[in-house]
PDB file of C-alpha atoms and ligand atoms in Angstrom:
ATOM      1  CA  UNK A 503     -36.158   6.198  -1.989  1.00 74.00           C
ATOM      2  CA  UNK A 504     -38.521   3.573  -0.716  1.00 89.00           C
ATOM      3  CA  UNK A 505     -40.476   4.073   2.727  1.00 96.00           C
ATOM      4  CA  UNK A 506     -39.898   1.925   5.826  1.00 98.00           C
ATOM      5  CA  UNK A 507     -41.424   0.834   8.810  1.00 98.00           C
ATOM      6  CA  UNK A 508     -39.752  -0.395  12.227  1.00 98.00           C
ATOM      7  CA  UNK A 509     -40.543  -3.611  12.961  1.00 98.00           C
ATOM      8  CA  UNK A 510     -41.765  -2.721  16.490  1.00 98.00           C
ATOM      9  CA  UNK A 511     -44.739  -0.746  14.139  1.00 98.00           C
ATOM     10  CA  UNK A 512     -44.636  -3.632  11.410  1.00 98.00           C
ATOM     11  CA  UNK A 513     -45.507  -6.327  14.393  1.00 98.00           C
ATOM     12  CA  UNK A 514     -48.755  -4.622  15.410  1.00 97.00           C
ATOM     13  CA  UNK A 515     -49.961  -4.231  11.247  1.00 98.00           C
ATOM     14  CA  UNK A 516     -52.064  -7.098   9.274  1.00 97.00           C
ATOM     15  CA  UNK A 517     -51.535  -8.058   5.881  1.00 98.00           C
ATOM     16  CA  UNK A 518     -48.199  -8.172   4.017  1.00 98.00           C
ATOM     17  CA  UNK A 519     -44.837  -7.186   5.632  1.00 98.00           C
ATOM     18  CA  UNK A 520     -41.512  -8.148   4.087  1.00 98.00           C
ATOM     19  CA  UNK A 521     -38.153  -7.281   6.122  1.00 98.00           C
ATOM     20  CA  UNK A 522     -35.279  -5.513   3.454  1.00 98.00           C
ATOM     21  CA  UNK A 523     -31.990  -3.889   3.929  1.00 96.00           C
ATOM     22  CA  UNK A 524     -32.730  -0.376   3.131  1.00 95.00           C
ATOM     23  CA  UNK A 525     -29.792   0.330   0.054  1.00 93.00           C
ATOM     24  CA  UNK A 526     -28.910  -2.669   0.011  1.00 94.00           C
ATOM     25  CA  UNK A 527     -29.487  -4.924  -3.324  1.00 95.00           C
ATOM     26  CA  UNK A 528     -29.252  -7.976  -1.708  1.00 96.00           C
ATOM     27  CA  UNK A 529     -30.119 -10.847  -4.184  1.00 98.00           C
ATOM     28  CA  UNK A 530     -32.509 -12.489  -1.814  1.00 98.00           C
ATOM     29  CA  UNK A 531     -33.984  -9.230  -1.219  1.00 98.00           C
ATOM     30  CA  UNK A 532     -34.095  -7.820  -4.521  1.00 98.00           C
ATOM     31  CA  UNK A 533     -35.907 -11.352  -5.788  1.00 98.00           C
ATOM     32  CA  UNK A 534     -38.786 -11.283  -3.130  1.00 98.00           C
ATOM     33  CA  UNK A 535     -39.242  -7.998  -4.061  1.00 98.00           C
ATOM     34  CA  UNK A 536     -39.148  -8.905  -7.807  1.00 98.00           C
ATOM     35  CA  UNK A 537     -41.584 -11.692  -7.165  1.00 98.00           C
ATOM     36  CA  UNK A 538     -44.010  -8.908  -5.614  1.00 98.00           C
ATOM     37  CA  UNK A 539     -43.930  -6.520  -8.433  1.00 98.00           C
ATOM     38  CA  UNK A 540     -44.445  -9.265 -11.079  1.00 98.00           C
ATOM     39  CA  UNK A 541     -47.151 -10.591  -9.240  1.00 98.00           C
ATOM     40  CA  UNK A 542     -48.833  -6.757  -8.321  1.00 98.00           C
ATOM     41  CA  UNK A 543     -48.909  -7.963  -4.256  1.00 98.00           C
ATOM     42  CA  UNK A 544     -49.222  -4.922  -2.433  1.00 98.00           C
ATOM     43  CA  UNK A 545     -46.857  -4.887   0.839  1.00 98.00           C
ATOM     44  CA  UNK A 546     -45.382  -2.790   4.255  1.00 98.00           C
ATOM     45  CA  UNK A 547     -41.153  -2.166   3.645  1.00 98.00           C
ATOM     46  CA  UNK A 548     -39.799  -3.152   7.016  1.00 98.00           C
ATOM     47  CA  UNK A 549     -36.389  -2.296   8.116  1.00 98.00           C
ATOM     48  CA  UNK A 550     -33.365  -4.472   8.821  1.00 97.00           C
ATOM     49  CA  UNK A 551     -30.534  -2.922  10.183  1.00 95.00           C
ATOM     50  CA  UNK A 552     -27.229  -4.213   7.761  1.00 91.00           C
ATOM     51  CA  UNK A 553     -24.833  -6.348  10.746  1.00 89.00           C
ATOM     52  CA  UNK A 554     -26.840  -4.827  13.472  1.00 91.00           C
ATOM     53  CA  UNK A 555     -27.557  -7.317  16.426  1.00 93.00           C
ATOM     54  CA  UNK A 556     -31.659  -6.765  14.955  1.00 97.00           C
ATOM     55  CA  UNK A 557     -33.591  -7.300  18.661  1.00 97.00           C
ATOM     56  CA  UNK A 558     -36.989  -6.922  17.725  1.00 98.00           C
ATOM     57  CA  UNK A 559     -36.440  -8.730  14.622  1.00 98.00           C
ATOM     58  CA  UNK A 560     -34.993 -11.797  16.223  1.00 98.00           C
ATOM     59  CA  UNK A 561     -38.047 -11.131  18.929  1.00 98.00           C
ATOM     60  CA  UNK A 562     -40.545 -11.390  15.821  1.00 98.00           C
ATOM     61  CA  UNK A 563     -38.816 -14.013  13.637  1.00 98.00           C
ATOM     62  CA  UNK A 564     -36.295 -15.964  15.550  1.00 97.00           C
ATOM     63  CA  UNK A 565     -33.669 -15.055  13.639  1.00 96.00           C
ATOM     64  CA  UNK A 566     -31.922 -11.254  12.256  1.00 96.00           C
ATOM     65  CA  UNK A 567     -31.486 -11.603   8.621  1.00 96.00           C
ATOM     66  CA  UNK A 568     -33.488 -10.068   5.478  1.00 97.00           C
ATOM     67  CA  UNK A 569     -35.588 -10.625   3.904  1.00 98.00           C
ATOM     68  CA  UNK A 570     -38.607 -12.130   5.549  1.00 98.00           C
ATOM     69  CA  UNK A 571     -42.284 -11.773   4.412  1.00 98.00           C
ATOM     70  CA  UNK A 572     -44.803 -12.166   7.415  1.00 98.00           C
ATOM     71  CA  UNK A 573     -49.036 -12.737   5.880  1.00 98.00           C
ATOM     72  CA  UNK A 574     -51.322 -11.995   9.014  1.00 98.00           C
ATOM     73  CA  UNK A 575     -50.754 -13.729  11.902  1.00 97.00           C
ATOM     74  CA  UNK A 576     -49.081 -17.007   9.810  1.00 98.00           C
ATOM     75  CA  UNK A 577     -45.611 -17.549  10.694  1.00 97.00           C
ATOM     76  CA  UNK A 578     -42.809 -15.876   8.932  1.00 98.00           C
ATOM     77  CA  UNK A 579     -41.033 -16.837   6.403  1.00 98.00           C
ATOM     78  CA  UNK A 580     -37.255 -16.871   6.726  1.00 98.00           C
ATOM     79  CA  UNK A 581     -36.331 -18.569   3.033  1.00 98.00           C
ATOM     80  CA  UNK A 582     -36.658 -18.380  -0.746  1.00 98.00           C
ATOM     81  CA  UNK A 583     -38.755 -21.007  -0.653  1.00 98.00           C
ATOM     82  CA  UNK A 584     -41.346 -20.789   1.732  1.00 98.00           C
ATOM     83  CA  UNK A 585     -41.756 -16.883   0.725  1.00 98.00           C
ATOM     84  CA  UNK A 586     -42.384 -18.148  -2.772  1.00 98.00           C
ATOM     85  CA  UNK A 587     -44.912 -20.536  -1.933  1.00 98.00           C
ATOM     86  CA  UNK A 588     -46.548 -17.765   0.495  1.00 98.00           C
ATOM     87  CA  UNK A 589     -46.279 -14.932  -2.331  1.00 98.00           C
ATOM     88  CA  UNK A 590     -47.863 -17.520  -5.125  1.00 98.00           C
ATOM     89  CA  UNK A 591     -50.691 -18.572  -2.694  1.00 98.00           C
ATOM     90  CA  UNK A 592     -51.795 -15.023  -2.250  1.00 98.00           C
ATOM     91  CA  UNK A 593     -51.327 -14.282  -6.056  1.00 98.00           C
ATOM     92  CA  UNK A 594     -51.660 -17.835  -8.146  1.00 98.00           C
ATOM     93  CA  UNK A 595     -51.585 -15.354 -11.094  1.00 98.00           C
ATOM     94  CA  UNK A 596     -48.666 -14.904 -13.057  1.00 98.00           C
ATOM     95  CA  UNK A 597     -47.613 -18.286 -11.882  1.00 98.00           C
ATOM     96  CA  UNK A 598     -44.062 -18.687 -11.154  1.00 98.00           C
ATOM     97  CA  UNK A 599     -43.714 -22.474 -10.236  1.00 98.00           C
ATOM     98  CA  UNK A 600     -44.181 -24.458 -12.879  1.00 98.00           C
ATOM     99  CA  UNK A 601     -47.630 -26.326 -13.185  1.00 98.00           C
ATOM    100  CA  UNK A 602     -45.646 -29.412 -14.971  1.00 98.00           C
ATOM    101  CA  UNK A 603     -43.416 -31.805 -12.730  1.00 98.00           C
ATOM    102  CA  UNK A 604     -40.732 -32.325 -14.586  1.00 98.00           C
ATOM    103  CA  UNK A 605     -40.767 -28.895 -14.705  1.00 98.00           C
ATOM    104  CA  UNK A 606     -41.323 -28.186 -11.461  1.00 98.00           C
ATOM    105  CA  UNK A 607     -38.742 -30.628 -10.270  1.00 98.00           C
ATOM    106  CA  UNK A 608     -35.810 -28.957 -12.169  1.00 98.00           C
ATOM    107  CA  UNK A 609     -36.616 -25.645 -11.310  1.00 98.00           C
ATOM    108  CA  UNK A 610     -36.825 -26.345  -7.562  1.00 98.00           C
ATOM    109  CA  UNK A 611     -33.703 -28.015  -8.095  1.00 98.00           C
ATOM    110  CA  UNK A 612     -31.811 -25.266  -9.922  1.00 98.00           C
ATOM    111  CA  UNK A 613     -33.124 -22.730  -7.439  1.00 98.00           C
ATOM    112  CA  UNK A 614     -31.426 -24.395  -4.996  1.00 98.00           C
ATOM    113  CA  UNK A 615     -28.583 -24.222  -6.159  1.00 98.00           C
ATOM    114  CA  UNK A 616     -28.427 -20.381  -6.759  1.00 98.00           C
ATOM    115  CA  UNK A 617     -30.546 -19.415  -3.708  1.00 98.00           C
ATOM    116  CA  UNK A 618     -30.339 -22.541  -1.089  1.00 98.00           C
ATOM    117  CA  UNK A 619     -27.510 -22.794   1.623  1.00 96.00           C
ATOM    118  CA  UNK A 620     -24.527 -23.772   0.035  1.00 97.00           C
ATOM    119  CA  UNK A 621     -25.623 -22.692  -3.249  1.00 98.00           C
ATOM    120  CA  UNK A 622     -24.160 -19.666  -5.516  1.00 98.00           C
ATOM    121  CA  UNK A 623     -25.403 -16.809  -3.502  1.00 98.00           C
ATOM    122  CA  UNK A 624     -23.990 -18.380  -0.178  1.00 98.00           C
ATOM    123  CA  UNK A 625     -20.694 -19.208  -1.625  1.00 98.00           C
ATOM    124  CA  UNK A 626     -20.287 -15.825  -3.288  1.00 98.00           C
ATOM    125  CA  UNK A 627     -20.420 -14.420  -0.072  1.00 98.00           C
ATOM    126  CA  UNK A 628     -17.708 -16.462   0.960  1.00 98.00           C
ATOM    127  CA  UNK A 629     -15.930 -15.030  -1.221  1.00 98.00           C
ATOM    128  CA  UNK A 630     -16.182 -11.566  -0.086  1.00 98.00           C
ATOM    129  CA  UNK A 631     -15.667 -12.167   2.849  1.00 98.00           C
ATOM    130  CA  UNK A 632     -12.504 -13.849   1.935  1.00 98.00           C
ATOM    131  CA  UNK A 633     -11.386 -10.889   0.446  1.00 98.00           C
ATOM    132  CA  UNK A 634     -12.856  -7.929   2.415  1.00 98.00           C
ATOM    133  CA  UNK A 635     -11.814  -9.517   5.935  1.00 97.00           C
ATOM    134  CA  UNK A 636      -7.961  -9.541   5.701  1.00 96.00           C
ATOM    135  CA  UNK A 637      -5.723  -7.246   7.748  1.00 96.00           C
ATOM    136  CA  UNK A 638      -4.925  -4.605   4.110  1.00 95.00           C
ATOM    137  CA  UNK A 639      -8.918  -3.309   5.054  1.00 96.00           C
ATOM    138  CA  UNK A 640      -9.852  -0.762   6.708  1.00 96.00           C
ATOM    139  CA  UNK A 641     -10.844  -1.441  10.299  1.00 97.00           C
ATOM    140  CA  UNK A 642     -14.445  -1.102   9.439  1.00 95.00           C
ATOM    141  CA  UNK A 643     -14.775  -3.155   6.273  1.00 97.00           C
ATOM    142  CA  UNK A 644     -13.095  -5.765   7.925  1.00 97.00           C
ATOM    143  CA  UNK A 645     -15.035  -5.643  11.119  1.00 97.00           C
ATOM    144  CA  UNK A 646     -18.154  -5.868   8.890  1.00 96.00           C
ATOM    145  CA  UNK A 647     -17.359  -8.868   6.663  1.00 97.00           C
ATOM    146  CA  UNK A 648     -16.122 -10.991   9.710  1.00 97.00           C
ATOM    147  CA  UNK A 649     -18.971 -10.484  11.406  1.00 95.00           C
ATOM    148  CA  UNK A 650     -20.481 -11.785   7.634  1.00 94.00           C
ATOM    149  CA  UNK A 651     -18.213 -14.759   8.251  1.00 97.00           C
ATOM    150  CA  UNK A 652     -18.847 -15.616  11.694  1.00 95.00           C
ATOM    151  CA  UNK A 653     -22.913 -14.921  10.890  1.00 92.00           C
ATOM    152  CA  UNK A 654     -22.524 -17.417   7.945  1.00 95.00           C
ATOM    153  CA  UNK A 655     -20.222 -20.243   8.998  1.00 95.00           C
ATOM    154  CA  UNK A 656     -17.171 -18.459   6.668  1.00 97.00           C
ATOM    155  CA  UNK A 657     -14.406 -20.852   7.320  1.00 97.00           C
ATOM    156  CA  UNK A 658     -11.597 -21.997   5.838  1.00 97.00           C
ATOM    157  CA  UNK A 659     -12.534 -24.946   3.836  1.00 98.00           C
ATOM    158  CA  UNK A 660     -15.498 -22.445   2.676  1.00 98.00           C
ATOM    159  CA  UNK A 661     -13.180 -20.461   1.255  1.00 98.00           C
ATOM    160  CA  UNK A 662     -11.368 -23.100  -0.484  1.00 98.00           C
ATOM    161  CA  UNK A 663     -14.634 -24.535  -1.940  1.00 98.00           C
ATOM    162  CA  UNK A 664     -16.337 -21.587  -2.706  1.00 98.00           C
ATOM    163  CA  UNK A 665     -14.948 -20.368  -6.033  1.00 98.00           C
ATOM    164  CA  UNK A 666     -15.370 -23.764  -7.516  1.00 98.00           C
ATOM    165  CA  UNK A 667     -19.312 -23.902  -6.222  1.00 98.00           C
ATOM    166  CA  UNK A 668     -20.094 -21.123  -7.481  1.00 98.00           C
ATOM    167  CA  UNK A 669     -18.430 -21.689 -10.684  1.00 98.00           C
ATOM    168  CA  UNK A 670     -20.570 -25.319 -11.115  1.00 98.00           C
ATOM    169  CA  UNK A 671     -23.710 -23.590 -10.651  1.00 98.00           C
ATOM    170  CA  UNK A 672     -22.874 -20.497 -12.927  1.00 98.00           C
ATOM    171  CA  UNK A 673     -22.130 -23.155 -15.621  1.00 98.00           C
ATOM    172  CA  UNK A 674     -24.950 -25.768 -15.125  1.00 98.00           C
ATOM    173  CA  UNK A 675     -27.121 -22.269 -15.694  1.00 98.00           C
ATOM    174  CA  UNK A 676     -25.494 -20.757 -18.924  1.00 98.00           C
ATOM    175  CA  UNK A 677     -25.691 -24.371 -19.880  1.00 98.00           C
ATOM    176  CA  UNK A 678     -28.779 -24.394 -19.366  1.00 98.00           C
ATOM    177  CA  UNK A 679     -29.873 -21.097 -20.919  1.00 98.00           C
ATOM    178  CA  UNK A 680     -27.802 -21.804 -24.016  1.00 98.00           C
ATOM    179  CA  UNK A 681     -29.585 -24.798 -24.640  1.00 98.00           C
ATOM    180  CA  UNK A 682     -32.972 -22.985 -23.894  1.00 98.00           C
ATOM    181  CA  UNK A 683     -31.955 -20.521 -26.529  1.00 98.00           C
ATOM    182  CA  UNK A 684     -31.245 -22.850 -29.078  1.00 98.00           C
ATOM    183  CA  UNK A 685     -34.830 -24.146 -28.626  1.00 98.00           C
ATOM    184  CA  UNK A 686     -36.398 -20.462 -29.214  1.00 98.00           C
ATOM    185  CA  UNK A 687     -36.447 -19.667 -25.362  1.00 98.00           C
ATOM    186  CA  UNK A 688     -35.207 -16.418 -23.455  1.00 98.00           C
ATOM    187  CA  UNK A 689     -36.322 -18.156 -20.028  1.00 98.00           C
ATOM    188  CA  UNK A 690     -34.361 -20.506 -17.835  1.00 98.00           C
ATOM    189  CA  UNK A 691     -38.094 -23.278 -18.242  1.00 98.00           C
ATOM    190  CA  UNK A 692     -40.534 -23.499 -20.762  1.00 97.00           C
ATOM    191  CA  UNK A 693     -41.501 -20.805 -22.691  1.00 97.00           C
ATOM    192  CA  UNK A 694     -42.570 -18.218 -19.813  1.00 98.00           C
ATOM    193  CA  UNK A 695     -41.159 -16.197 -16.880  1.00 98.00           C
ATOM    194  CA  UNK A 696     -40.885 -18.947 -13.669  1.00 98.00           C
ATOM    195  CA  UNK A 697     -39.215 -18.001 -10.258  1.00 98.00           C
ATOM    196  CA  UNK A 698     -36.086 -19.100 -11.154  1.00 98.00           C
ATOM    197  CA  UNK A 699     -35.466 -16.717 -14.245  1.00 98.00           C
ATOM    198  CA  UNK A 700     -35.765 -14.134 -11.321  1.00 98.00           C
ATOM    199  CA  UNK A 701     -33.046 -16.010  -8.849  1.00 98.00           C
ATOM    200  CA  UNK A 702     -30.911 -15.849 -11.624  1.00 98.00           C
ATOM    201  CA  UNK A 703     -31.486 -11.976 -12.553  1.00 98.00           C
ATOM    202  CA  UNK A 704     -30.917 -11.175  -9.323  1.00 98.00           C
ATOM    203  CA  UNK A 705     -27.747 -13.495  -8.334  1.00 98.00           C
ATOM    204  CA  UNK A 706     -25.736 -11.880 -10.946  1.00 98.00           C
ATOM    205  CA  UNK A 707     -25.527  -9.022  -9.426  1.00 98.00           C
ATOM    206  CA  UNK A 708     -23.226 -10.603  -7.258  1.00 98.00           C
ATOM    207  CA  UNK A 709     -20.849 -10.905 -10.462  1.00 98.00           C
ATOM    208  CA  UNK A 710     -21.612  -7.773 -12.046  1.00 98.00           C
ATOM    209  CA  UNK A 711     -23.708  -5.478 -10.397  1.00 98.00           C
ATOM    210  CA  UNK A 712     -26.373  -3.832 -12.618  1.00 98.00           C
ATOM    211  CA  UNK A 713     -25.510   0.128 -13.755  1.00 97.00           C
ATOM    212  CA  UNK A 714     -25.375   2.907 -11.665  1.00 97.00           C
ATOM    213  CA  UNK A 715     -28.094   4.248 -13.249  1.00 97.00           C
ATOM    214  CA  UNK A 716     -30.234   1.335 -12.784  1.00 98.00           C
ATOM    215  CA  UNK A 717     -28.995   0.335  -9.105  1.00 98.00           C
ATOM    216  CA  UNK A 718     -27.519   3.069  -7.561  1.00 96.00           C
ATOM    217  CA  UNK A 719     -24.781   1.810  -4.789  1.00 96.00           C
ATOM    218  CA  UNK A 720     -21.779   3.311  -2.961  1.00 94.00           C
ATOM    219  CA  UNK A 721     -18.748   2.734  -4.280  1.00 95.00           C
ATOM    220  CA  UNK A 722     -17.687   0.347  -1.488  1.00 94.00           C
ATOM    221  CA  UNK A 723     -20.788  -1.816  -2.298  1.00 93.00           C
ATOM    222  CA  UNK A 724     -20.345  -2.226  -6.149  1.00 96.00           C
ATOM    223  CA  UNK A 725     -16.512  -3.213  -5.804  1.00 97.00           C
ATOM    224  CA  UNK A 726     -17.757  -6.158  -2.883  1.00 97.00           C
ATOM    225  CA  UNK A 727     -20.962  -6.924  -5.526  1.00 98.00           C
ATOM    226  CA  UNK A 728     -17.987  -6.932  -8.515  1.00 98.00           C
ATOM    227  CA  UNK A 729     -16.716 -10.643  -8.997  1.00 97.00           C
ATOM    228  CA  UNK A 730     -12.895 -10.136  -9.466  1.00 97.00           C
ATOM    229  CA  UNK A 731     -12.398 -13.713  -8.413  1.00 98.00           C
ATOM    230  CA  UNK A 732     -10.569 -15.715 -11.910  1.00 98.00           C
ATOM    231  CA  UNK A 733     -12.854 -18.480 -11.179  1.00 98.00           C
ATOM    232  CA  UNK A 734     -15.758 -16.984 -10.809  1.00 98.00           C
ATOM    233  CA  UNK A 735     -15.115 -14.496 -13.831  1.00 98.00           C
ATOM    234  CA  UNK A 736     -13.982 -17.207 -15.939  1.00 98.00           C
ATOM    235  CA  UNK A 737     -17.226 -18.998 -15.098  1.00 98.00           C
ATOM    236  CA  UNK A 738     -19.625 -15.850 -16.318  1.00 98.00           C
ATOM    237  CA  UNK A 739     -20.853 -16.824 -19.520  1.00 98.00           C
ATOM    238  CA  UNK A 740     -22.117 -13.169 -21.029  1.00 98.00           C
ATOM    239  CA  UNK A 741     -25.684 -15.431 -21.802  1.00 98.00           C
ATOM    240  CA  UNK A 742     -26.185 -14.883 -18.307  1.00 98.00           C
ATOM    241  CA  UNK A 743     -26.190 -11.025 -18.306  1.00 98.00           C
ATOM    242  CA  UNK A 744     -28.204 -11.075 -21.353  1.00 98.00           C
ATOM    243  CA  UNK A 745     -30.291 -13.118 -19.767  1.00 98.00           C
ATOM    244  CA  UNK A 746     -30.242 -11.042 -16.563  1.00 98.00           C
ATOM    245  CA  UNK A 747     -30.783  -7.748 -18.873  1.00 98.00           C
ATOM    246  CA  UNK A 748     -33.632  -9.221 -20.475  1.00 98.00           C
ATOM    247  CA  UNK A 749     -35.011 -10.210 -17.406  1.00 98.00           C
ATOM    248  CA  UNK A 750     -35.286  -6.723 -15.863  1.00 98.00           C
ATOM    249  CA  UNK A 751     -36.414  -4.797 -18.791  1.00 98.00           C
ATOM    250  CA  UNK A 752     -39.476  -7.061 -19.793  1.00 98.00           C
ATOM    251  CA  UNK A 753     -40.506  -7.872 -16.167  1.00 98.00           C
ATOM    252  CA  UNK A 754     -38.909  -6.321 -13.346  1.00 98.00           C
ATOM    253  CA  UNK A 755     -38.855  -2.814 -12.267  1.00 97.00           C
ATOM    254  CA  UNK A 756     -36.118  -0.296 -13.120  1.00 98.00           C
ATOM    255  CA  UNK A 757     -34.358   1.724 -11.796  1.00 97.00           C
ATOM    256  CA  UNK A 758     -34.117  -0.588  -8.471  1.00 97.00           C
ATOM    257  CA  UNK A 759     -35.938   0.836  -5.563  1.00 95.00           C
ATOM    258  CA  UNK A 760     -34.054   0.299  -2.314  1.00 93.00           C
TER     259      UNK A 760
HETATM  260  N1  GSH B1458     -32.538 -16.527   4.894  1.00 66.84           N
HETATM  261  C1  GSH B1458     -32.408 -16.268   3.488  1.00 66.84           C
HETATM  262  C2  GSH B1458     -31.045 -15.738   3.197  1.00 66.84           C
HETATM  263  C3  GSH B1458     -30.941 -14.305   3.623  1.00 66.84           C
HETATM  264  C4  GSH B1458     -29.559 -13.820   3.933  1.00 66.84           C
HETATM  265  O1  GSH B1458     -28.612 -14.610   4.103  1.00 66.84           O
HETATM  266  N2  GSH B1458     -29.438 -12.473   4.014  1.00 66.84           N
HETATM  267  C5  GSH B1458     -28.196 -11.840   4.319  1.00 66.84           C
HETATM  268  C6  GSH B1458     -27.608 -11.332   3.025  1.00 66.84           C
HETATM  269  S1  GSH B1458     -25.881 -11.098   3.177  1.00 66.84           S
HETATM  270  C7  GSH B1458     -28.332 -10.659   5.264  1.00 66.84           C
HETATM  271  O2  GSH B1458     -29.401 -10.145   5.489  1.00 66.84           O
HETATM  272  N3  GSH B1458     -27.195 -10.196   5.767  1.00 66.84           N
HETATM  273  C8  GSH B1458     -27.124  -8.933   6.488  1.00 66.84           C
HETATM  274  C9  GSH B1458     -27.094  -9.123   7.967  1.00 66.84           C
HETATM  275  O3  GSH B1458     -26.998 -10.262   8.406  1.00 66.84           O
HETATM  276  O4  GSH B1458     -27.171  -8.090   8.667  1.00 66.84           O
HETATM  277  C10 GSH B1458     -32.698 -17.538   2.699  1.00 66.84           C
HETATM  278  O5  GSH B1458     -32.089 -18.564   3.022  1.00 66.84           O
HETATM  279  O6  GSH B1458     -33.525 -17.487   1.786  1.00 66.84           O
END
């Protein structure tokens, strides 16, 4: 079981300091982290407490969500994006944004899509809450996943949209890996690991979770993690697990540490 700090201690500290969800795989979570251990960046585990109202974190970051990686006294960083750019600065080496434009451009691009508002991860969630919010739940579960919705603008033209977003991006990515494949590649870019072979790894967990023995979660967890949604499902190409499996056991660390 990993060790955490408070933030009230984490505030006072120098160096790194990245805000998780204690037992909680969250994809964002579980990719910063995955960006840290492929990269060897030593860092404080701060705690965020899951739907709590988070006062000293909103005090320290302006906002309550996880993760967030703070460097010194910069300011923190709230999204994907700027925490890659902050975790490649302080470790150019493996590099995990392409050096090439083109490159660069489509994996920026793709990223967004899995990882950006709007995007796979964000629609998922839509999803659950969709189905974890009705009146059939108990009175916690649904308690929990509308204060998800409310948190994360869960509406109902989200809901309509959200199967068929996340869908698009699933298939622009298997696409994408098939073709990659074809061309003698196990990576989503080139020939090498980049940031978003990691957003991928980690955003299927969202359709299957990985085992029990690899990620252990309560039961409640793995069935809300579990696509069961037809469009979704039908939209899982197994070249993404492989690609996800292959992704953890050359460069990530097993069994997840939450
Ligand atoms: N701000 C992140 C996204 C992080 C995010 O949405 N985290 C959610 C995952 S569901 C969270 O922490 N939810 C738990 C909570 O709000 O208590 C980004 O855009 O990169």
């Amino acid at each position: 079981m990993a060790q955490y700090v408070e933030v009230t201690d984490a505030i006072k500290m120098p160096g790194l300091r990245v805000v998780l969800t204690p037992g909680v795989p969250g994809p964002w979570s579980e990719a910063a982290k995955a960006i840290l251990h492929v990269k060897g960046l030593p860092y404080v585990k701060v705690r965020q407490e899951l739907l709590g109202a988070n006062l000293p974190l909103l005090g320290w970051t302006a906002q309550a969500t996880a993760p967030v990686a703070v460097w010194n006294d910069e300011p923190p960083r709230c999204t994907w994006i700027e925490q890659l750019y902050l975790f490649e600065r302080l470790a150019p080496a493996p590099r995990l944004i392409p050096q090439d434009m083109d490159e660069r451009m489509l994996m920026f691009a793709l990223a967004n899509e899995v990882f950006g508002e709007n995007g796979f991860v964000w629609n998922r969630r839509h999803i659950m809450v969709r189905d974890f919010s009705g009146p059939d739940q108990p009175d916690e579960v649904r308690e929990s996943f509308r204060f998800l919705g409310q948190k994360y603008w869960y509406g109902d033209a989200a809901a309509a949209a959200a199967p068929g977003r996340c869908a698009e991006v699933l298939g622009r990515l298997a696409d994408r890996l098939r073709a990659q494949r074809d061309d003698g590649s196990r990576y989503c870019i080139g020939r090498s690991i980049t940031a978003l072979d990691i957003y991928c790894a980690c955003a299927f967990a969202l359709v299957e979770p990985l085992p029990q023995d690899q990620c252990e979660m309560g039961a409640l967890f793995r069935s809300v993690y579990t696509t069961t949604d037809p469009v979704v499902r039908a939209a899982a190409d197994p070249v993404l697990r492989e690609h996800r499996d292959f992704i953890y056991a050359q460069h990530l660390e097993l069994p997840v540490d939450l």
